[in-house]
Tab-separated table of C-alpha atoms in Angstrom:
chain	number	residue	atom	x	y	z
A	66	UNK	CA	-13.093	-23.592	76.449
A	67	UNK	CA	-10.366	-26.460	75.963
A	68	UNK	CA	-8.338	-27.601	78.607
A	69	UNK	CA	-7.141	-24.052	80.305
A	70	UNK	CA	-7.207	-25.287	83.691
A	71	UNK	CA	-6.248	-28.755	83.896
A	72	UNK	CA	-9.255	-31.336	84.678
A	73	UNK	CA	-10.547	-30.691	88.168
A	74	UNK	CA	-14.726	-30.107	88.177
A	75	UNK	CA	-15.005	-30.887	84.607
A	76	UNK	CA	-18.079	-32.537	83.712
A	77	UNK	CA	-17.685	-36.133	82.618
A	78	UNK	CA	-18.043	-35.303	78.735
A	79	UNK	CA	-16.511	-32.289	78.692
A	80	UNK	CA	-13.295	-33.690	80.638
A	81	UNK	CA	-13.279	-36.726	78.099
A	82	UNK	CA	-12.903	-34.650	75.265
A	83	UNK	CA	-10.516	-32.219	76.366
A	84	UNK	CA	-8.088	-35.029	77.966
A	85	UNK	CA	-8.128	-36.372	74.431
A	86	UNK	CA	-8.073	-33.675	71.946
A	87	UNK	CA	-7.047	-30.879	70.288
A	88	UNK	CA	-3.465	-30.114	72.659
A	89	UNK	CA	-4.967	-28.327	75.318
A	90	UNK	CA	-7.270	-26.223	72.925
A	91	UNK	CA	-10.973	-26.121	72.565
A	92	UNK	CA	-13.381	-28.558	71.611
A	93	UNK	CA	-14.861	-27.968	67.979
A	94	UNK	CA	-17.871	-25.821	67.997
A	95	UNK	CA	-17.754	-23.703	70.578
A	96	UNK	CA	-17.397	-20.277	68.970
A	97	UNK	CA	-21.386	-18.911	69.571
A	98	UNK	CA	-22.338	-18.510	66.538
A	99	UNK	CA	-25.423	-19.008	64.791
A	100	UNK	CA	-25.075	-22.341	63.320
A	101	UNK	CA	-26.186	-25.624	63.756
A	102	UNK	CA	-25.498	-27.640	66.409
A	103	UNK	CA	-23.162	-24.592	67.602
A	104	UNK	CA	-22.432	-24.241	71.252
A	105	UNK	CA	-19.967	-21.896	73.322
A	106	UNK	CA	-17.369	-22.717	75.958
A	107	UNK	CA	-19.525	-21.645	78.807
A	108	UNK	CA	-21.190	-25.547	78.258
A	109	UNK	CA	-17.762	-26.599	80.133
A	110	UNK	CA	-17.323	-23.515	82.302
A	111	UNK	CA	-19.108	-21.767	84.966
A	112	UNK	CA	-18.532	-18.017	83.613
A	113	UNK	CA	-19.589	-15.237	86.349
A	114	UNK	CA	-21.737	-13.524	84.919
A	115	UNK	CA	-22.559	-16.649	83.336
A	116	UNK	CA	-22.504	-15.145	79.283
A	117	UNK	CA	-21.156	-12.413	78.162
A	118	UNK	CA	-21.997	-11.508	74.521
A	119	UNK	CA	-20.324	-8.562	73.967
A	120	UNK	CA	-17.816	-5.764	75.291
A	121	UNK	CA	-21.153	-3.475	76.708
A	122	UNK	CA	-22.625	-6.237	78.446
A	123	UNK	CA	-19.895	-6.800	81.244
A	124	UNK	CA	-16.352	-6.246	82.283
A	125	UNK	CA	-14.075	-7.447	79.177
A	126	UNK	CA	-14.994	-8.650	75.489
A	127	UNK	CA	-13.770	-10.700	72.845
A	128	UNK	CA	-13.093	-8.305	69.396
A	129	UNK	CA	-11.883	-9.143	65.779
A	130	UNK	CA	-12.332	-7.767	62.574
A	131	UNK	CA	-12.498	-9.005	59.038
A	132	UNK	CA	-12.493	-7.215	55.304
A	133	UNK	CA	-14.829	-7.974	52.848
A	134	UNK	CA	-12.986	-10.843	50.338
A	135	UNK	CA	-11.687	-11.542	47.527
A	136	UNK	CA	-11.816	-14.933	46.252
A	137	UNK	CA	-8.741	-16.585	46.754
A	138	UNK	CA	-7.147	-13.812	48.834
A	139	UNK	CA	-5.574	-14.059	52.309
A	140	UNK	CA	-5.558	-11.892	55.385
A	141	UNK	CA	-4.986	-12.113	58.871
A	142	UNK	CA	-7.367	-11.810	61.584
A	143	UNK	CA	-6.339	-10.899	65.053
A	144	UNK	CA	-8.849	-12.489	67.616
A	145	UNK	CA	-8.092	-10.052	71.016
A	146	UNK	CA	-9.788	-11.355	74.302
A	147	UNK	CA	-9.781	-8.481	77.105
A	148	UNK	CA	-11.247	-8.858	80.906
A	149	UNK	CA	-9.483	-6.278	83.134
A	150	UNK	CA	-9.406	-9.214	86.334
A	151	UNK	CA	-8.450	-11.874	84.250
A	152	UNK	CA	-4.697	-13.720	84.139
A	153	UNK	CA	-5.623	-16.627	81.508
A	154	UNK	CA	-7.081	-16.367	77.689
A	155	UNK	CA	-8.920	-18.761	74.995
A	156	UNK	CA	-10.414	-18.301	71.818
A	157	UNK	CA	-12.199	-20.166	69.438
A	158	UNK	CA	-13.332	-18.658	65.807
A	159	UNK	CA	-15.376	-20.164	63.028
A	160	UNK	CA	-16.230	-19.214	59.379
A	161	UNK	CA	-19.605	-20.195	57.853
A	162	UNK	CA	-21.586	-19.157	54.514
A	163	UNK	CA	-24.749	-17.264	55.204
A	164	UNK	CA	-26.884	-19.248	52.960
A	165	UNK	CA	-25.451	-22.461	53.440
A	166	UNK	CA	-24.431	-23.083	57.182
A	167	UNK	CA	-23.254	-26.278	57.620
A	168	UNK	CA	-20.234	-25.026	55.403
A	169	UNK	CA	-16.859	-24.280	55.913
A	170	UNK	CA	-16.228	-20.772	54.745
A	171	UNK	CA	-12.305	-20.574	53.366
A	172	UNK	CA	-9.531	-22.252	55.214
A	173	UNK	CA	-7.277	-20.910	58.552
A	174	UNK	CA	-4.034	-21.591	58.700
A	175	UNK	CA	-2.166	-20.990	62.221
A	176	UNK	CA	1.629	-18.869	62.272
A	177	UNK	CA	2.726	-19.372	65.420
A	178	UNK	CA	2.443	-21.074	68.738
A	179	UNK	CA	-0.357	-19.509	70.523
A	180	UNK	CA	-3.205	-21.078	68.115
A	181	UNK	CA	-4.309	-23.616	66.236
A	182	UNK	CA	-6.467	-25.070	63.653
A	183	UNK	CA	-8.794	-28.268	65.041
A	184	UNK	CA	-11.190	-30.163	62.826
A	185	UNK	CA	-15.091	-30.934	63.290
A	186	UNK	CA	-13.933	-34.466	63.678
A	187	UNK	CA	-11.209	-33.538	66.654
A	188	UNK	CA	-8.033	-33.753	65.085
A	189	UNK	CA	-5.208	-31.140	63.972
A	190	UNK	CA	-5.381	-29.751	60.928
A	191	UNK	CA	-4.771	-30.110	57.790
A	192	UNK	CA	-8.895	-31.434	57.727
A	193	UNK	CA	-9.997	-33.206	55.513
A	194	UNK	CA	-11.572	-31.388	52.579
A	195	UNK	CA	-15.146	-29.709	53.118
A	196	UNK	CA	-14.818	-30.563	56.970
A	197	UNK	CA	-14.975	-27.518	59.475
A	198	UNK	CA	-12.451	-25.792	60.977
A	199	UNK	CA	-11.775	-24.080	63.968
A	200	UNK	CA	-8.986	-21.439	64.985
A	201	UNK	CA	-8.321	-22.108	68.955
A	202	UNK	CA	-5.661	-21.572	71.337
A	203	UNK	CA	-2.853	-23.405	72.460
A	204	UNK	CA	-1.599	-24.676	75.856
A	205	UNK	CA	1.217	-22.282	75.257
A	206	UNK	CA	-1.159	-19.192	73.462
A	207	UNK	CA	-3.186	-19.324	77.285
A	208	UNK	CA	-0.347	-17.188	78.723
A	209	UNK	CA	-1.182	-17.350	82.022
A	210	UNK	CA	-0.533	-15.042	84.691
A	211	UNK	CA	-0.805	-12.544	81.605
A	212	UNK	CA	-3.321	-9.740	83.385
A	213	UNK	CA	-5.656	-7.961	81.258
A	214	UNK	CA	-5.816	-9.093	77.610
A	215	UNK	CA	-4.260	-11.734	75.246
A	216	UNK	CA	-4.094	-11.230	71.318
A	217	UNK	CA	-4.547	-14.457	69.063
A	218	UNK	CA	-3.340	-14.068	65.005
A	219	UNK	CA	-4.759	-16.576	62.565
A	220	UNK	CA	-4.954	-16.735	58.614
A	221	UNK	CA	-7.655	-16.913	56.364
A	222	UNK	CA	-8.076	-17.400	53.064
A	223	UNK	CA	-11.444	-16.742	51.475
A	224	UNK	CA	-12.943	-19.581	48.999
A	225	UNK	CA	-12.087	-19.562	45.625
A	226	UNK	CA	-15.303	-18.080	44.325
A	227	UNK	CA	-18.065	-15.197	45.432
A	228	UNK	CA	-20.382	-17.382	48.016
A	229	UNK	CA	-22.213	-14.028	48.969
A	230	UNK	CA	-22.382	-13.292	52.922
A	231	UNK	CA	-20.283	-14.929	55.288
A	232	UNK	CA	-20.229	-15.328	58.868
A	233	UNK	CA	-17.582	-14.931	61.592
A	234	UNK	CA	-18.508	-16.010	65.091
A	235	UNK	CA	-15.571	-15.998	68.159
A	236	UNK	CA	-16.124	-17.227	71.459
A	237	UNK	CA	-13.139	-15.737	74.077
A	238	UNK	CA	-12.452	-16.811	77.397
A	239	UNK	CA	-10.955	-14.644	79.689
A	240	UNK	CA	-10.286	-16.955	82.775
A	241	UNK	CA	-8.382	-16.057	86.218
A	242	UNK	CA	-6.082	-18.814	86.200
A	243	UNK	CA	-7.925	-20.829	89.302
A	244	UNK	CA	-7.130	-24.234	87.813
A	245	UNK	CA	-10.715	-24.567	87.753
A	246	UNK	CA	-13.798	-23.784	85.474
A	247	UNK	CA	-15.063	-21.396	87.605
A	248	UNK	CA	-14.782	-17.926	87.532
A	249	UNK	CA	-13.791	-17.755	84.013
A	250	UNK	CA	-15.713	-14.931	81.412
A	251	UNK	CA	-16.882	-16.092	77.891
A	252	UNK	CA	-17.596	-13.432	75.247
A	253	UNK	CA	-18.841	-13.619	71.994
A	254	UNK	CA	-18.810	-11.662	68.660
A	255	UNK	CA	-19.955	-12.243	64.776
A	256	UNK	CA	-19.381	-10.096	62.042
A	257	UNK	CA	-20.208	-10.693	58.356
A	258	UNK	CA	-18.625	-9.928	55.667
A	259	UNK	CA	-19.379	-9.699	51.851
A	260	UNK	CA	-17.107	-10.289	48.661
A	261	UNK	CA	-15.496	-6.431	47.807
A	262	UNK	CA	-16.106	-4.838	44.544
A	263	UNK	CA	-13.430	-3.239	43.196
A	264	UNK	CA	-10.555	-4.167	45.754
A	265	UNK	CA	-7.197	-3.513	44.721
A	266	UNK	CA	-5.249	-6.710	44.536
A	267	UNK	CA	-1.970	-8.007	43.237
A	268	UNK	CA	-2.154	-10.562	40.421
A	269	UNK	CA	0.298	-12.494	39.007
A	270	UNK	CA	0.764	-14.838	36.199
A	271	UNK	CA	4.101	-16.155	34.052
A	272	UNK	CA	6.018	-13.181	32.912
A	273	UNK	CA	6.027	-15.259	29.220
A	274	UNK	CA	2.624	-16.584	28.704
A	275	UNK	CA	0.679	-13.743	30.973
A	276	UNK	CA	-2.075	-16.467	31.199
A	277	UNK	CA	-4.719	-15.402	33.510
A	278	UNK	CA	-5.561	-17.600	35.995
A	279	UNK	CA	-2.380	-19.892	35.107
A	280	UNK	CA	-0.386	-21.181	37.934
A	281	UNK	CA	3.379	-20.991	39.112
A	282	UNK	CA	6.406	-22.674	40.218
A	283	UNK	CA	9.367	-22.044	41.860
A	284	UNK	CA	12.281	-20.314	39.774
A	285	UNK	CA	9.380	-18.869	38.025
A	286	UNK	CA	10.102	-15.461	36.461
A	287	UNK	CA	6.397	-13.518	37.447
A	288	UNK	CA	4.382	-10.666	36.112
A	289	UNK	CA	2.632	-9.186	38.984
A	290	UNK	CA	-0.086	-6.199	38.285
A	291	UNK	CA	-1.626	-3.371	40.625
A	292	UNK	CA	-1.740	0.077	41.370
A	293	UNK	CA	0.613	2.199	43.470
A	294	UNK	CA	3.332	-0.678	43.475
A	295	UNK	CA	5.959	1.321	43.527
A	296	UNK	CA	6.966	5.565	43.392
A	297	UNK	CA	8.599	4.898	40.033
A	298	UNK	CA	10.266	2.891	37.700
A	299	UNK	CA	13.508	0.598	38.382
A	300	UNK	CA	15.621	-2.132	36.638
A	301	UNK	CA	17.943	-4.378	38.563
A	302	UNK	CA	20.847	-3.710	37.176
A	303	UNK	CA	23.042	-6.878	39.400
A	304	UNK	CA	22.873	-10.464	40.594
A	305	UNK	CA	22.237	-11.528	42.506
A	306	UNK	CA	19.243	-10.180	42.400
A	307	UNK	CA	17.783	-7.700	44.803
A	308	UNK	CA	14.730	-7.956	46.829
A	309	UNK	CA	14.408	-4.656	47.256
A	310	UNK	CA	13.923	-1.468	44.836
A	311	UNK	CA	12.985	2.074	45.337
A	312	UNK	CA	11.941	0.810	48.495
A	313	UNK	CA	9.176	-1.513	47.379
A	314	UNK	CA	9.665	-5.499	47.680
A	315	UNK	CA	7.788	-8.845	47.333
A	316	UNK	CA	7.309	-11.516	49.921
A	317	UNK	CA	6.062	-14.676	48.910
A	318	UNK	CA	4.028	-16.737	51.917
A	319	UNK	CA	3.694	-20.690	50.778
A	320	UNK	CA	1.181	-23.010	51.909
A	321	UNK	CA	3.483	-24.172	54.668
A	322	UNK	CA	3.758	-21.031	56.444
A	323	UNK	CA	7.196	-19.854	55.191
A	324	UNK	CA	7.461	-16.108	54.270
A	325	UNK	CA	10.879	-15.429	51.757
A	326	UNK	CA	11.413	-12.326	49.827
A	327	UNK	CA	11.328	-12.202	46.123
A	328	UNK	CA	14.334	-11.356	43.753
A	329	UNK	CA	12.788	-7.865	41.585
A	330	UNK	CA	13.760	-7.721	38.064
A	331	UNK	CA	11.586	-4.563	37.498
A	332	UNK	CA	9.282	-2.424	39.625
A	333	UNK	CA	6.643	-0.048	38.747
A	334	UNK	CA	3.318	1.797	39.824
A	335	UNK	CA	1.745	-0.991	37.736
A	336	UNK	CA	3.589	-3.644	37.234
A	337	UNK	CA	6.403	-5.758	39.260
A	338	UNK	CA	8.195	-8.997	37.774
A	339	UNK	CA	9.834	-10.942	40.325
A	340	UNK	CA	11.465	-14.315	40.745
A	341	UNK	CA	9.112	-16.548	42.757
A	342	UNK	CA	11.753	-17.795	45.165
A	343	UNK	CA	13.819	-21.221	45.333
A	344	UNK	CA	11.840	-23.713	47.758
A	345	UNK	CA	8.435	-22.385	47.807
A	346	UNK	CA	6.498	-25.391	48.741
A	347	UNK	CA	3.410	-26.553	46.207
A	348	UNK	CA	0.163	-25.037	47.489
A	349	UNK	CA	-1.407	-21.689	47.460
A	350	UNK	CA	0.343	-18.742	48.090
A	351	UNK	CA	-0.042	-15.478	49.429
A	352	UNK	CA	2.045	-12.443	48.041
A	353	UNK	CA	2.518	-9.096	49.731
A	354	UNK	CA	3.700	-6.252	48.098
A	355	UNK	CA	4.970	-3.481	50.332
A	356	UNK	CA	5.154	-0.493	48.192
A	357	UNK	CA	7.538	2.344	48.207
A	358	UNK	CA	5.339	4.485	47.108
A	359	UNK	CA	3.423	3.953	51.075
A	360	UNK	CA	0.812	1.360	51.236
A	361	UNK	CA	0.606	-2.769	51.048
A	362	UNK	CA	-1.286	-4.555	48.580
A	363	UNK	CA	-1.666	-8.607	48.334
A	364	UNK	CA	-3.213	-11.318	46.051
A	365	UNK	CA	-2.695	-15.282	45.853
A	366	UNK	CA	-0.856	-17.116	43.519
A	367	UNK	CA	-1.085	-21.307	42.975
A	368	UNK	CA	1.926	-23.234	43.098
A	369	UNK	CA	2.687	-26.125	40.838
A	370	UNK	CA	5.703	-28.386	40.146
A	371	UNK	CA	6.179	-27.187	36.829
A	372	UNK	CA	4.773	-24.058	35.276
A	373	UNK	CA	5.476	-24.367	31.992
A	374	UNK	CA	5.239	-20.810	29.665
A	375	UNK	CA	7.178	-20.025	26.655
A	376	UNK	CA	8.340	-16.156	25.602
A	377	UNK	CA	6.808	-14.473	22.253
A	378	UNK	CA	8.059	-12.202	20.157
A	379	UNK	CA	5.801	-9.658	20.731
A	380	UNK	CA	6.040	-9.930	24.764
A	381	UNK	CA	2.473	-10.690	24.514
A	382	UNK	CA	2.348	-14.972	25.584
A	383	UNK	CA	0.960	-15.361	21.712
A	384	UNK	CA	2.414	-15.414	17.804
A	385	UNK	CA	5.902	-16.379	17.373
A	386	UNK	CA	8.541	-17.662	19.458
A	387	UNK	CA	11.137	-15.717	20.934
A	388	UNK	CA	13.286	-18.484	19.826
A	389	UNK	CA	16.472	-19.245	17.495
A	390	UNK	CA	16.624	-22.092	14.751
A	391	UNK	CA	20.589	-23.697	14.159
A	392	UNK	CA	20.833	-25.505	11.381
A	393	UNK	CA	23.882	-28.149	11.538
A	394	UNK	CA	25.348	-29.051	7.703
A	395	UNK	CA	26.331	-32.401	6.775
A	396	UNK	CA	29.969	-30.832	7.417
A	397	UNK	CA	29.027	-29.664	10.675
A	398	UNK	CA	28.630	-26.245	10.019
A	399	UNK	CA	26.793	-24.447	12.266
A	400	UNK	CA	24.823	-21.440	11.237
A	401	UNK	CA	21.771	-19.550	14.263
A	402	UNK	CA	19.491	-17.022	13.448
A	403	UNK	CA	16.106	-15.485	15.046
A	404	UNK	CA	13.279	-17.179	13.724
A	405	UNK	CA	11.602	-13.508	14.096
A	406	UNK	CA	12.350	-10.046	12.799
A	407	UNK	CA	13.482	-7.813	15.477
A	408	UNK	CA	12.810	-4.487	13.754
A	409	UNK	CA	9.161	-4.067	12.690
A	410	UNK	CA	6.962	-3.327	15.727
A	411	UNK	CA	4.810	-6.620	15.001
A	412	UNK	CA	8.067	-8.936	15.377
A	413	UNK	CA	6.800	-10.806	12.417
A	414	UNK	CA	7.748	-14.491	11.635
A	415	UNK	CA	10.701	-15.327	9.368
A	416	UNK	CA	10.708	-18.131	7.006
A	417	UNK	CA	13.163	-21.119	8.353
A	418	UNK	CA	14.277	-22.902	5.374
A	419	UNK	CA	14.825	-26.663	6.014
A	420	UNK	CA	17.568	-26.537	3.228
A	421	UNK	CA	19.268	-29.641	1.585
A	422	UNK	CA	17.806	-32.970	2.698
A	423	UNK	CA	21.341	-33.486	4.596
A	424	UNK	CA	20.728	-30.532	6.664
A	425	UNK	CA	19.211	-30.711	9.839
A	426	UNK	CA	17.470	-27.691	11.893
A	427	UNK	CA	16.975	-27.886	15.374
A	428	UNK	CA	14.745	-25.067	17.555
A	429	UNK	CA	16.285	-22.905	20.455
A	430	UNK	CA	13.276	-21.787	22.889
A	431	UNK	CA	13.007	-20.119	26.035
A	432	UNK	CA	10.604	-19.948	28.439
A	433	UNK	CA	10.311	-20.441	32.656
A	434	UNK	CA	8.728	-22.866	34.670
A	435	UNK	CA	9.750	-26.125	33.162
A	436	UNK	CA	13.018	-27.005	34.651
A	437	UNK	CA	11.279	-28.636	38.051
A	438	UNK	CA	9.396	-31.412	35.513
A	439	UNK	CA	9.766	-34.892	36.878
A	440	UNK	CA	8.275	-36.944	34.135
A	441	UNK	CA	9.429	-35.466	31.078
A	442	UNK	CA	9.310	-32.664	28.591
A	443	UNK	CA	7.372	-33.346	25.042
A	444	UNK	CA	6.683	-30.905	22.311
A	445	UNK	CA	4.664	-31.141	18.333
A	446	UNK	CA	5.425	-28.831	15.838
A	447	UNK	CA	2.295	-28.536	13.364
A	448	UNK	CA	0.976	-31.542	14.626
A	449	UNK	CA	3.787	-33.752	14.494
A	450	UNK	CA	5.898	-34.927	17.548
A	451	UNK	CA	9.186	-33.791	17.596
A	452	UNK	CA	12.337	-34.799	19.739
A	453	UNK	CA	13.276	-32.048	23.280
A	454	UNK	CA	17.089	-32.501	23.261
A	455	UNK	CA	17.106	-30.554	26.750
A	456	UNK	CA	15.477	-28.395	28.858
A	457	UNK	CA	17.448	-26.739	31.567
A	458	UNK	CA	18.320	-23.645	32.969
A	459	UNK	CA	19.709	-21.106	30.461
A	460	UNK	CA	22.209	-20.266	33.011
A	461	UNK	CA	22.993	-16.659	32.134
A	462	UNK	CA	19.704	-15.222	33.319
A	463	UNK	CA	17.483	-15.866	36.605
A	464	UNK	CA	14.810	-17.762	35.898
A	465	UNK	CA	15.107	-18.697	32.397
A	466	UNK	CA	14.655	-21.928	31.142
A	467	UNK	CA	16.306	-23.398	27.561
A	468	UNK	CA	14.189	-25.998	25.664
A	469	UNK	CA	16.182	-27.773	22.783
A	470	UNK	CA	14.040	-29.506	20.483
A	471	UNK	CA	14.495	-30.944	16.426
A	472	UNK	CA	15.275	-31.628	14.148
A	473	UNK	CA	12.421	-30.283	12.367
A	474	UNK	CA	10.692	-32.714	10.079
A	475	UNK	CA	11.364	-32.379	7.035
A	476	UNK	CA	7.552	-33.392	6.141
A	477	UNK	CA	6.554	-29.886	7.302
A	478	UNK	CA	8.264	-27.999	4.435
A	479	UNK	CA	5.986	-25.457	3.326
A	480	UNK	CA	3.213	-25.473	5.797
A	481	UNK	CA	3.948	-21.917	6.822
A	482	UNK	CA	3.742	-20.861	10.313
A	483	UNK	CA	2.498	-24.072	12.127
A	484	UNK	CA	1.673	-24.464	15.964
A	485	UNK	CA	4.583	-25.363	18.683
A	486	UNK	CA	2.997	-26.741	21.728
A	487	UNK	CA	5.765	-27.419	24.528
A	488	UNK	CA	4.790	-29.615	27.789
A	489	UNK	CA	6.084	-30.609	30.978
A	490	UNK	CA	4.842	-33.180	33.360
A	491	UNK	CA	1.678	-33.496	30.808
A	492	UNK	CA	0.916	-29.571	31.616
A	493	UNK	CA	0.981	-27.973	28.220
A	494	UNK	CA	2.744	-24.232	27.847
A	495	UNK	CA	1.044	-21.615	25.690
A	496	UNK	CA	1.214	-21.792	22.719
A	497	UNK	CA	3.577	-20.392	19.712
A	498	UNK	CA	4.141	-19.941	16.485
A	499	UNK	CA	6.868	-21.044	14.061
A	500	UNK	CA	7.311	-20.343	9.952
A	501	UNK	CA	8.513	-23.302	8.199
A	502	UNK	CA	9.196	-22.385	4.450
């Protein structure tokens, strides 16, 4: 099962592959299961007895276990290999769809040194996309002279939709450290696994726009909802921010493999917003809440460049802006107001008034998620383009971004609320409402 031994006795194929690929782990396809053109590592050693399929069936075993999925959603599998004679370990694990084989299943992703992810075409992951992938050991994860049993940890994210039943198959090698194949115990296990009904998950979205579905960024200020997140309600109340309140925090897990805690606004049993921390690298991520309240509870979010969400007046991601107008006279008088009535429950829109023709009226919004753009920042007001003086960080508050744009046209006097639609890097932001009298 991959290079454990060195190269002594190999069979010519066998020894050309492992020389060449994979650093020391096994050779794609070799975790027994049920698929085609599947194989298992006894093809390149001489196990005594010569296959073991399972723990009652000899001396040791190979054992892992795996939920039923959520699409999207990440967990960790622990692949344990056990022989009680045994000084040297291997694994090798593969994910396929029941009713379509040939199929990756999800994606791993390795954590530490011990394992690895190798590609049906022999190389180190990433693979290319669609192509297998197989979970194996490292020359370091073998641990020889380790008696008994070896533990392997490996990440996998299920595919983005419901593909019904789905495989598991792991091939372990428990091997007594001979520097040869011989002598060495395979094992094998599959499990299936379905997608869960009615899993509790953690799902977050802007904390402005509460778009389902919608991605993040970076800096992003996020709405994350559940059940039991936390054993009652808190406000941070400093900044920096804390990570941690009431005992419940937020760890964010990017594609790249780095886990940083959160800054916490607010916590709740249903509802957490949290910053999505500084340097989270583009990609899917995984987020972990670990309540206070006992219990963990994860879900996925997608990372983007930009984000780009604007706040409401009603808290709701629709109606009108949570914005200001400023209206500069020809003297330079400067006069700001809400473009919104604070008091009624509805936040209703309030009438800007362009004024005298040598007036001009500029918009104040705010939103999160656009201050990572790289191309540029355009917005239309009822149709019409319309000039963004800046968009930066508002500075006083974590994670809140400050989009400048006007003047207004004067050509949309007495339209009456008209659409504001805000975009960065091309993505477009919800969309708001403002009342132009």
């Amino acid at each position: 099962m991959g290079k454990l031994f060195g190269t002594s006795s190999v069979g010519a194929l066998c020894f050309v592959g492992l020389l060449w690929a994979n650093k020391d782990g096994a050779q794609p396809r070799k975790s027994g299961g049920p698929f085609p053109a599947e194989s298992v590592c006894s093809e390149c050693h001489s196990p005594t007895p010569p296959l073991n399929p399972g723990p009652n069936r000899g001396p040791g075993s190979v054992d892992f276990s795996v939920q039923n999925y959520r699409p999207g959603e990440t967990q960790r599998i622990t692949v344990t290999v056990a022989d009680p004679a045994q000084l040297r370990w291997g694994f090798q694990l593969s994910a396929r769809p029941a009713n379509n084989q040939t199929q990756q299943a999800g994606s791993f992703r390795a954590i530490d040194g011990n394992a690895q992810v190798i590609c049906d075409n022999d190389s180190v992951a990433p693979c290319p996309a669609g192509m297998l992938q197989f979970p194996t050991h490292t020359l370091a994860g073998t641990r020889r002279g380790t008696p008994r049993t070896a533990s392997f940890a490996i990440d996998w994210t299920a595919p983005p939709t419901d593909v019904g039943e789905i495989i598991f198959a792991a091939a372990g090698n428990a091997a007594n450290g001979s520097d040869t194949e011989f002598g060495d115990n395979i094992y094998t296990k599959q499990v299936r696994v379905s997608a869960a009904v009615g899993a509790p998950t953690f799902t977050s979205v802007s904390s402005a726009s509460f778009a389902a579905g919608s991605s993040l960024a970076a800096e992003v200020i996020a709405a994350g909802f559940g059940s039991g997140l936390a054993r009652d309600t808190a406000i941070a109340t400093t900044v920096p921010l804390p990570t941690e309140l009431l005992g419940t925090k937020v760890e964010v897990t990017d594609s790249q493999g780095t886990t940083r805690l959160a800054p916490l606004f607010f916590v709740s049993a249903g509802q957490i917003n949290y910053l999505i921390p500084a340097g989270t690298a583009l990609g899917a991520a995984r987020v972990t809440v670990t309540s206070g309240a006992g219990g963990t509870i994860a879900g996925t979010a997608q990372i983007e460049r930009v984000a780009p969400s604007l706040y409401t007046a009603n808290a709701q991601g629709n109606g009108v802006a949570a914005a200001f107008f400023l209206r500069v006279a020809a003297d330079g008088t400067r006069t700001q107001a809400l473009v919104f009535d604070p008091a009624p429950a509805a936040r209703p829109s309030v009438p800007i008034d362009l004024g005298p023709a040598s007036d001009q009226v500029f918009l104040l919004l705010f939103g999160t998620g656009v201050r990572g753009f790289a191309s540029g920042v355009t917005a239309t007001l009822g149709g019409q383009s319309i000039a963004v003086l800046g968009a930066v960080p508002q500075g006083q508050f974590v994670g809140l971004d400050q989009i400048n744009i006007g003047p207004i046209p004067r050509t949309l006097a007495g339209r009456g609320e008209v659409d504001l639609i805000l975009s960065a890097d091309g993505k477009a932001a919800n969309t708001v409402k403002v009342n132009i009298r």
